[in-house]
GROMACS .gro file of C-alpha atoms in nm:
model
  246
    1MET     CA    1  -9.288  10.705  -1.128
    2GLY     CA    2  -9.064  10.553  -0.884
    3ASP     CA    3  -8.805  10.276  -0.958
    4ILE     CA    4  -8.956   9.932  -1.009
    5HIS     CA    5  -8.766   9.628  -0.846
    6ALA     CA    6  -8.850   9.267  -0.915
    7VAL     CA    7  -9.012   9.099  -0.621
    8GLY     CA    8  -8.792   8.830  -0.454
    9SER     CA    9  -8.471   8.929  -0.633
   10LYS     CA   10  -8.172   9.001  -0.408
   11SER     CA   11  -7.823   9.121  -0.495
   12ARG     CA   12  -7.518   8.898  -0.351
   13ALA     CA   13  -7.297   9.092  -0.128
   14PRO     CA   14  -6.924   9.067  -0.218
   15ASP     CA   15  -6.692   8.841   0.003
   16LYS     CA   16  -6.489   9.006   0.261
   17PRO     CA   17  -6.110   9.004   0.207
   18GLY     CA   18  -6.039   8.796   0.525
   19THR     CA   19  -6.274   8.517   0.422
   20SER     CA   20  -6.102   8.469   0.083
   21ARG     CA   21  -5.760   8.436   0.239
   22TRP     CA   22  -5.889   8.176   0.484
   23LYS     CA   23  -6.029   7.961   0.205
   24ILE     CA   24  -5.706   7.984   0.011
   25GLY     CA   25  -5.505   7.880   0.318
   26LEU     CA   26  -5.740   7.588   0.383
   27GLY     CA   27  -5.694   7.467   0.027
   28LEU     CA   28  -5.318   7.488   0.050
   29PHE     CA   29  -5.316   7.301   0.380
   30THR     CA   30  -5.539   7.030   0.240
   31ALA     CA   31  -5.312   6.992  -0.062
   32LEU     CA   32  -5.009   6.976   0.166
   33VAL     CA   33  -5.165   6.704   0.380
   34ILE     CA   34  -5.256   6.503   0.074
   35GLY     CA   35  -4.900   6.542  -0.058
   36VAL     CA   36  -4.748   6.428   0.272
   37VAL     CA   37  -4.975   6.124   0.292
   38ALA     CA   38  -4.905   6.034  -0.069
   39GLY     CA   39  -4.532   6.076  -0.010
   40ARG     CA   40  -4.546   5.848   0.291
   41TYR     CA   41  -4.726   5.578   0.094
   42ALA     CA   42  -4.474   5.618  -0.187
   43LEU     CA   43  -4.179   5.590   0.054
   44ARG     CA   44  -4.341   5.293   0.227
   45ASP     CA   45  -4.389   5.116  -0.106
   46GLN     CA   46  -4.029   5.189  -0.208
   47SER     CA   47  -3.899   5.067   0.129
   48GLY     CA   48  -4.106   4.749   0.094
   49ARG     CA   49  -3.958   4.673  -0.246
   50GLN     CA   50  -3.607   4.741  -0.117
   51LEU     CA   51  -3.669   4.519   0.186
   52ALA     CA   52  -3.797   4.239  -0.037
   53ARG     CA   53  -3.487   4.271  -0.258
   54LEU     CA   54  -3.259   4.260   0.046
   55GLN     CA   55  -3.448   3.955   0.176
   56VAL     CA   56  -3.391   3.772  -0.155
   57GLN     CA   57  -3.021   3.865  -0.153
   58TYR     CA   58  -2.990   3.746   0.206
   59GLU     CA   59  -3.155   3.413   0.129
   60GLN     CA   60  -2.930   3.365  -0.175
   61ALA     CA   61  -2.621   3.445   0.032
   62VAL     CA   62  -2.731   3.198   0.303
   63ALA     CA   63  -2.796   2.925   0.043
   64GLN     CA   64  -2.455   2.984  -0.120
   65GLY     CA   65  -2.287   2.978   0.220
   66GLN     CA   66  -2.454   2.648   0.306
   67THR     CA   67  -2.344   2.501  -0.028
   68ASP     CA   68  -1.984   2.617   0.026
   69LEU     CA   69  -1.991   2.481   0.382
   70ALA     CA   70  -2.119   2.142   0.264
   71ALA     CA   71  -1.847   2.126  -0.004
   72ALA     CA   72  -1.579   2.220   0.249
   73GLN     CA   73  -1.708   1.957   0.493
   74ALA     CA   74  -1.709   1.690   0.222
   75LYS     CA   75  -1.351   1.779   0.128
   76ALA     CA   76  -1.248   1.772   0.494
   77ASP     CA   77  -1.410   1.428   0.537
   78LEU     CA   78  -1.229   1.299   0.225
   79LEU     CA   79  -0.893   1.429   0.345
   80GLY     CA   80  -0.960   1.284   0.689
   81GLY     CA   81  -1.036   0.944   0.536
   82GLN     CA   82  -0.721   0.953   0.323
   83LEU     CA   83  -0.516   1.052   0.626
   84ALA     CA   84  -0.662   0.764   0.827
   85VAL     CA   85  -0.581   0.517   0.547
   86GLU     CA   86  -0.226   0.651   0.513
   87LYS     CA   87  -0.180   0.635   0.889
   88SER     CA   88  -0.308   0.276   0.898
   89THR     CA   89  -0.084   0.179   0.606
   90ARG     CA   90   0.216   0.345   0.766
   91SER     CA   91   0.146   0.171   1.097
   92GLY     CA   92   0.122  -0.163   0.915
   93LEU     CA   93   0.450  -0.105   0.733
   94GLU     CA   94   0.622   0.001   1.054
   95ALA     CA   95   0.496  -0.313   1.229
   96THR     CA   96   0.615  -0.533   0.940
   97LEU     CA   97   0.954  -0.361   0.937
   98LYS     CA   98   0.995  -0.407   1.312
   99LYS     CA   99   0.900  -0.775   1.287
  100THR     CA  100   1.146  -0.825   1.001
  101GLN     CA  101   1.422  -0.652   1.195
  102ASP     CA  102   1.348  -0.868   1.500
  103ASN     CA  103   1.359  -1.185   1.288
  104LEU     CA  104   1.685  -1.071   1.129
  105ALA     CA  105   1.839  -1.005   1.469
  106GLN     CA  106   1.725  -1.348   1.589
  107THR     CA  107   1.872  -1.513   1.280
  108ARG     CA  108   2.202  -1.334   1.333
  109ASP     CA  109   2.210  -1.452   1.693
  110GLN     CA  110   2.143  -1.809   1.580
  111LEU     CA  111   2.418  -1.791   1.319
  112ALA     CA  112   2.657  -1.654   1.578
  113PHE     CA  113   2.563  -1.939   1.812
  114TYR     CA  114   2.612  -2.202   1.543
  115ASP     CA  115   2.939  -2.041   1.443
  116GLN     CA  116   3.064  -2.094   1.800
  117LEU     CA  117   2.978  -2.463   1.770
  118LEU     CA  118   3.206  -2.508   1.471
  119PRO     CA  119   3.520  -2.699   1.559
  120VAL     CA  120   3.836  -2.501   1.561
  121GLY     CA  121   4.029  -2.579   1.246
  122PRO     CA  122   4.233  -2.424   0.970
  123LYS     CA  123   4.103  -2.108   0.815
  124GLY     CA  124   3.843  -2.185   0.550
  125THR     CA  125   3.756  -2.538   0.669
  126ILE     CA  126   3.433  -2.667   0.510
  127SER     CA  127   3.177  -2.863   0.712
  128VAL     CA  128   2.842  -3.023   0.631
  129ARG     CA  129   2.603  -2.881   0.892
  130ALA     CA  130   2.288  -3.051   0.760
  131PHE     CA  131   2.217  -3.319   0.499
  132GLU     CA  132   1.903  -3.520   0.430
  133VAL     CA  133   1.770  -3.732   0.143
  134ARG     CA  134   1.414  -3.851   0.089
  135LEU     CA  135   1.237  -4.066  -0.170
  136GLN     CA  136   1.024  -3.863  -0.409
  137GLY     CA  137   0.865  -4.077  -0.676
  138ALA     CA  138   1.137  -4.226  -0.896
  139ALA     CA  139   1.398  -3.981  -0.763
  140LEU     CA  140   1.563  -3.865  -0.441
  141SER     CA  141   1.518  -3.514  -0.305
  142TYR     CA  142   1.810  -3.369  -0.111
  143ARG     CA  143   1.879  -3.068   0.111
  144VAL     CA  144   2.225  -2.953   0.214
  145LEU     CA  145   2.364  -2.682   0.443
  146LEU     CA  146   2.738  -2.614   0.418
  147MET     CA  147   2.940  -2.377   0.636
  148ARG     CA  148   3.290  -2.243   0.621
  149ASN     CA  149   3.493  -2.187   0.937
  150ALA     CA  150   3.662  -1.846   0.939
  151PRO     CA  151   3.609  -1.745   0.575
  152GLY     CA  152   3.924  -1.689   0.375
  153ASP     CA  153   4.019  -1.403   0.148
  154THR     CA  154   3.851  -1.562  -0.155
  155PRO     CA  155   3.522  -1.756  -0.189
  156PHE     CA  156   3.534  -2.133  -0.175
  157SER     CA  157   3.485  -2.294  -0.518
  158GLY     CA  158   3.411  -2.662  -0.545
  159VAL     CA  159   3.152  -2.921  -0.637
  160MET     CA  160   2.920  -3.165  -0.460
  161GLN     CA  161   2.926  -3.537  -0.532
  162PHE     CA  162   2.649  -3.779  -0.431
  163VAL     CA  163   2.725  -4.153  -0.398
  164ALA     CA  164   2.433  -4.383  -0.315
  165LYS     CA  165   2.454  -4.727  -0.154
  166GLY     CA  166   2.171  -4.973  -0.213
  167LEU     CA  167   2.045  -5.291  -0.377
  168GLN     CA  168   2.037  -5.363  -0.750
  169ARG     CA  169   1.949  -5.711  -0.881
  170GLY     CA  170   1.985  -5.844  -0.529
  171LYS     CA  171   2.338  -5.711  -0.480
  172VAL     CA  172   2.473  -5.423  -0.268
  173VAL     CA  173   2.623  -5.162  -0.498
  174GLN     CA  174   2.742  -4.802  -0.488
  175ILE     CA  175   2.633  -4.565  -0.765
  176LYS     CA  176   2.727  -4.205  -0.835
  177LEU     CA  177   2.404  -4.011  -0.872
  178GLU     CA  178   2.330  -3.738  -1.126
  179PRO     CA  179   2.070  -3.461  -1.118
  180ALA     CA  180   1.724  -3.572  -1.223
  181GLN     CA  181   1.664  -3.532  -1.601
  182ALA     CA  182   2.035  -3.465  -1.653
  183ASP     CA  183   2.191  -3.606  -1.970
  184ALA     CA  184   2.562  -3.572  -1.915
  185ALA     CA  185   2.643  -3.817  -2.194
  186ASN     CA  186   2.483  -3.592  -2.454
  187ALA     CA  187   2.647  -3.270  -2.333
  188PRO     CA  188   2.825  -3.085  -2.620
  189ALA     CA  189   3.203  -3.110  -2.623
  190GLY     CA  190   3.373  -2.832  -2.430
  191LYS     CA  191   3.061  -2.750  -2.226
  192ARG     CA  192   2.991  -2.828  -1.862
  193SER     CA  193   2.753  -3.116  -1.794
  194ALA     CA  194   2.423  -3.067  -1.613
  195ALA     CA  195   2.571  -3.234  -1.304
  196GLU     CA  196   2.863  -2.990  -1.295
  197ASP     CA  197   2.626  -2.693  -1.318
  198GLU     CA  198   2.377  -2.837  -1.067
  199PHE     CA  199   2.634  -2.939  -0.807
  200ALA     CA  200   2.878  -2.645  -0.842
  201LEU     CA  201   2.960  -2.450  -0.522
  202LYS     CA  202   3.087  -2.099  -0.464
  203PHE     CA  203   3.034  -1.926  -0.129
  204ASP     CA  204   3.203  -1.731   0.152
  205GLU     CA  205   3.041  -1.835   0.481
  206PHE     CA  206   2.753  -2.075   0.414
  207ALA     CA  207   2.560  -2.229   0.127
  208ARG     CA  208   2.223  -2.399   0.095
  209SER     CA  209   2.140  -2.640  -0.185
  210GLN     CA  210   1.843  -2.859  -0.270
  211GLY     CA  211   1.728  -3.056  -0.571
  212LEU     CA  212   1.645  -3.397  -0.714
  213LEU     CA  213   1.876  -3.693  -0.780
  214ALA     CA  214   1.796  -3.944  -1.055
  215LEU     CA  215   1.777  -4.314  -0.960
  216PRO     CA  216   1.876  -4.590  -1.206
  217ASP     CA  217   1.608  -4.844  -1.296
  218GLY     CA  218   1.584  -5.126  -1.045
  219PHE     CA  219   1.806  -4.952  -0.790
  220VAL     CA  220   1.678  -4.932  -0.431
  221PRO     CA  221   1.878  -4.668  -0.237
  222GLN     CA  222   1.952  -4.716   0.131
  223ALA     CA  223   2.198  -4.435   0.210
  224VAL     CA  224   2.370  -4.149   0.030
  225THR     CA  225   2.714  -4.000   0.093
  226LEU     CA  226   2.778  -3.633   0.013
  227ASN     CA  227   3.135  -3.542  -0.080
  228VAL     CA  228   3.248  -3.179  -0.113
  229LEU     CA  229   3.540  -3.158  -0.355
  230GLU     CA  230   3.780  -2.876  -0.434
  231GLY     CA  231   3.933  -2.990  -0.758
  232THR     CA  232   4.020  -3.351  -0.676
  233ALA     CA  233   4.071  -3.285  -0.303
  234LEU     CA  234   3.801  -3.396  -0.059
  235ARG     CA  235   3.713  -3.107   0.175
  236ALA     CA  236   3.408  -3.249   0.357
  237SER     CA  237   3.191  -3.561   0.363
  238ASN     CA  238   2.869  -3.672   0.531
  239SER     CA  239   2.623  -3.960   0.494
  240ALA     CA  240   2.247  -3.983   0.548
  241ASN     CA  241   2.000  -4.269   0.536
  242VAL     CA  242   1.728  -4.244   0.274
  243GLU     CA  243   1.397  -4.144   0.433
  244ALA     CA  244   1.064  -4.270   0.306
  245ALA     CA  245   0.840  -4.041   0.104
  246ASP     CA  246   0.586  -3.826   0.291
   0.00000   0.00000   0.00000
């Protein structure tokens, strides 16, 4: 009997060596392509995260820079304001100083002019340059300007004396006036009276004095004479009519 073969059954022929190598190469290539694509996506994702981080750092740096700039501008504005105030204050002080110096120079010129008007006399001569008396309530207010021609080596020391002429009980009388509220009678023994302290003089070139003179009850003053005494010697004298109160 011959060999019996099943109908329809075929045996698979083995692959050729070239075909197997081609399939292997195709698989490797496909894997390589997939790896490259995956690597690109991975790099792109990493670059995106790095870019986002850099963007945040940039924005933070810009915000900090703006804050620092605003602080620096505020400080500059403050310093500018202080400088403007100091400059204004300095300008005001300089203007005041200049005005004061001008007034001082004018006063010196006036004093020099008045000094030329003084009559020529012995060294140290005293003169009454201004004297006025005015009613003020129950007292007399007075103002005096004394000058000394060619000041001497030592200051002039003396005292003022005020003698008023007026009416009292219908009669013309002369009364020596004392400072208002002075109580010479009650002055302790050995001490200067209020009049001596109030009317004392000591100056080199000029002296100003003002104050109040007490009036006795019932006395109506008409004129007052100012005497400048050095010890008991009369050095200057001047009279003024009593002016009415303002």
